[in-house]
Amino acid sequence: MAAHFAVAAAKTQASASAAEIARIAHQLHGAIGITRLNPLHLATTRLWSWRDEDGDETTWAPALARSVTAATLWPTLTATP
């Protein structure tokens, strides 16, 4: 269970970060990376490919939420004081 939580947390954060990194890089370079002539284009497409391999953040976030909810939230909410 702990390993699944760690994988879900890492994949969710890494996938979300990939989108943000690509956005910032294109903004910094004046969106030149959308052309095939610029190396940023290759870096961006590879980054998006890595993000989508084995599911992106929208795939892993529910798994992360389920493991957090099942492990800590529900017992905390239902415990008698």
PDB file of C-alpha atoms in Angstrom:
ATOM      1  CA  MET A   1       0.000   0.000   0.000  1.00  0.00           C
ATOM      2  CA  ALA A   2       2.804   2.420   0.848  1.00  0.00           C
ATOM      3  CA  ALA A   3       4.548   1.743  -2.449  1.00  0.00           C
ATOM      4  CA  HIS A   4       1.337   2.367  -4.413  1.00  0.00           C
ATOM      5  CA  PHE A   5       0.833   5.651  -2.541  1.00  0.00           C
ATOM      6  CA  ALA A   6       4.407   6.745  -3.276  1.00  0.00           C
ATOM      7  CA  VAL A   7       4.068   5.891  -6.981  1.00  0.00           C
ATOM      8  CA  ALA A   8       0.721   7.673  -7.259  1.00  0.00           C
ATOM      9  CA  ALA A   9       2.054  10.778  -5.500  1.00  0.00           C
ATOM     10  CA  ALA A  10       5.224  10.905  -7.601  1.00  0.00           C
ATOM     11  CA  LYS A  11       3.439  10.315 -10.913  1.00  0.00           C
ATOM     12  CA  THR A  12       0.741  12.883 -10.127  1.00  0.00           C
ATOM     13  CA  GLN A  13       3.267  15.568  -9.217  1.00  0.00           C
ATOM     14  CA  ALA A  14       5.677  14.775 -12.064  1.00  0.00           C
ATOM     15  CA  SER A  15       2.904  14.844 -14.668  1.00  0.00           C
ATOM     16  CA  ALA A  16       1.497  18.117 -13.377  1.00  0.00           C
ATOM     17  CA  SER A  17       4.983  19.618 -13.290  1.00  0.00           C
ATOM     18  CA  ALA A  18       5.699  18.566 -16.879  1.00  0.00           C
ATOM     19  CA  ALA A  19       2.795  20.631 -18.167  1.00  0.00           C
ATOM     20  CA  GLU A  20       3.883  23.642 -16.119  1.00  0.00           C
ATOM     21  CA  ILE A  21       7.528  23.322 -17.214  1.00  0.00           C
ATOM     22  CA  ALA A  22       6.538  23.177 -20.887  1.00  0.00           C
ATOM     23  CA  ARG A  23       4.276  26.198 -20.486  1.00  0.00           C
ATOM     24  CA  ILE A  24       7.001  28.248 -18.817  1.00  0.00           C
ATOM     25  CA  ALA A  25       9.646  27.215 -21.381  1.00  0.00           C
ATOM     26  CA  HIS A  26       7.428  28.251 -24.296  1.00  0.00           C
ATOM     27  CA  GLN A  27       6.521  31.508 -22.611  1.00  0.00           C
ATOM     28  CA  LEU A  28      10.183  32.246 -21.873  1.00  0.00           C
ATOM     29  CA  HIS A  29      11.234  31.577 -25.460  1.00  0.00           C
ATOM     30  CA  GLY A  30       8.367  33.449 -27.066  1.00  0.00           C
ATOM     31  CA  ALA A  31       6.543  30.261 -28.159  1.00  0.00           C
ATOM     32  CA  ILE A  32       9.292  29.496 -30.670  1.00  0.00           C
ATOM     33  CA  GLY A  33       9.083  25.863 -29.548  1.00  0.00           C
ATOM     34  CA  ILE A  34       5.907  25.311 -31.504  1.00  0.00           C
ATOM     35  CA  THR A  35       7.924  25.305 -34.716  1.00  0.00           C
ATOM     36  CA  ARG A  36       9.634  22.074 -35.734  1.00  0.00           C
ATOM     37  CA  LEU A  37      12.880  23.916 -36.418  1.00  0.00           C
ATOM     38  CA  ASN A  38      13.571  24.703 -32.770  1.00  0.00           C
ATOM     39  CA  PRO A  39      14.999  22.121 -30.328  1.00  0.00           C
ATOM     40  CA  LEU A  40      12.403  23.208 -27.767  1.00  0.00           C
ATOM     41  CA  HIS A  41       9.778  21.549 -29.961  1.00  0.00           C
ATOM     42  CA  LEU A  42      11.493  18.165 -29.560  1.00  0.00           C
ATOM     43  CA  ALA A  43      11.982  18.636 -25.831  1.00  0.00           C
ATOM     44  CA  THR A  44       8.338  19.612 -25.376  1.00  0.00           C
ATOM     45  CA  THR A  45       6.916  16.708 -27.345  1.00  0.00           C
ATOM     46  CA  ARG A  46       9.127  14.260 -25.439  1.00  0.00           C
ATOM     47  CA  LEU A  47       8.119  15.834 -22.120  1.00  0.00           C
ATOM     48  CA  TRP A  48       4.442  15.480 -23.012  1.00  0.00           C
ATOM     49  CA  SER A  49       5.061  11.891 -24.074  1.00  0.00           C
ATOM     50  CA  TRP A  50       6.686  11.068 -20.725  1.00  0.00           C
ATOM     51  CA  ARG A  51       3.787  12.761 -18.951  1.00  0.00           C
ATOM     52  CA  ASP A  52       1.235  10.604 -20.754  1.00  0.00           C
ATOM     53  CA  GLU A  53       3.060   7.278 -20.403  1.00  0.00           C
ATOM     54  CA  ASP A  54       1.266   5.041 -17.890  1.00  0.00           C
ATOM     55  CA  GLY A  55      -1.383   7.706 -17.333  1.00  0.00           C
ATOM     56  CA  ASP A  56      -1.180  11.422 -16.687  1.00  0.00           C
ATOM     57  CA  GLU A  57      -2.022  13.333 -13.516  1.00  0.00           C
ATOM     58  CA  THR A  58      -5.772  13.003 -14.083  1.00  0.00           C
ATOM     59  CA  THR A  59      -5.376   9.223 -14.075  1.00  0.00           C
ATOM     60  CA  TRP A  60      -3.220   8.990 -10.951  1.00  0.00           C
ATOM     61  CA  ALA A  61      -4.857  11.695  -8.812  1.00  0.00           C
ATOM     62  CA  PRO A  62      -7.981   9.626  -8.038  1.00  0.00           C
ATOM     63  CA  ALA A  63      -5.790   6.664  -7.028  1.00  0.00           C
ATOM     64  CA  LEU A  64      -3.835   8.976  -4.741  1.00  0.00           C
ATOM     65  CA  ALA A  65      -7.025  10.392  -3.251  1.00  0.00           C
ATOM     66  CA  ARG A  66      -8.468   6.912  -2.674  1.00  0.00           C
ATOM     67  CA  SER A  67      -5.397   5.739  -0.809  1.00  0.00           C
ATOM     68  CA  VAL A  68      -5.281   8.878   1.363  1.00  0.00           C
ATOM     69  CA  THR A  69      -9.003   8.744   2.058  1.00  0.00           C
ATOM     70  CA  ALA A  70      -9.006   5.053   2.912  1.00  0.00           C
ATOM     71  CA  ALA A  71      -5.889   5.199   5.068  1.00  0.00           C
ATOM     72  CA  THR A  72      -6.344   8.365   7.109  1.00  0.00           C
ATOM     73  CA  LEU A  73      -9.383  10.477   6.397  1.00  0.00           C
ATOM     74  CA  TRP A  74     -12.208   7.988   6.921  1.00  0.00           C
ATOM     75  CA  PRO A  75     -10.876   6.549  10.203  1.00  0.00           C
ATOM     76  CA  THR A  76     -10.293  10.097  11.464  1.00  0.00           C
ATOM     77  CA  LEU A  77     -13.806  11.209  10.579  1.00  0.00           C
ATOM     78  CA  THR A  78     -15.502   8.163  12.060  1.00  0.00           C
ATOM     79  CA  ALA A  79     -13.458   7.861  15.268  1.00  0.00           C
ATOM     80  CA  THR A  80     -15.265   8.667  18.469  1.00  0.00           C
ATOM     81  CA  PRO A  81     -13.619  11.333  20.581  1.00  0.00           C
TER      82      PRO A  81
END
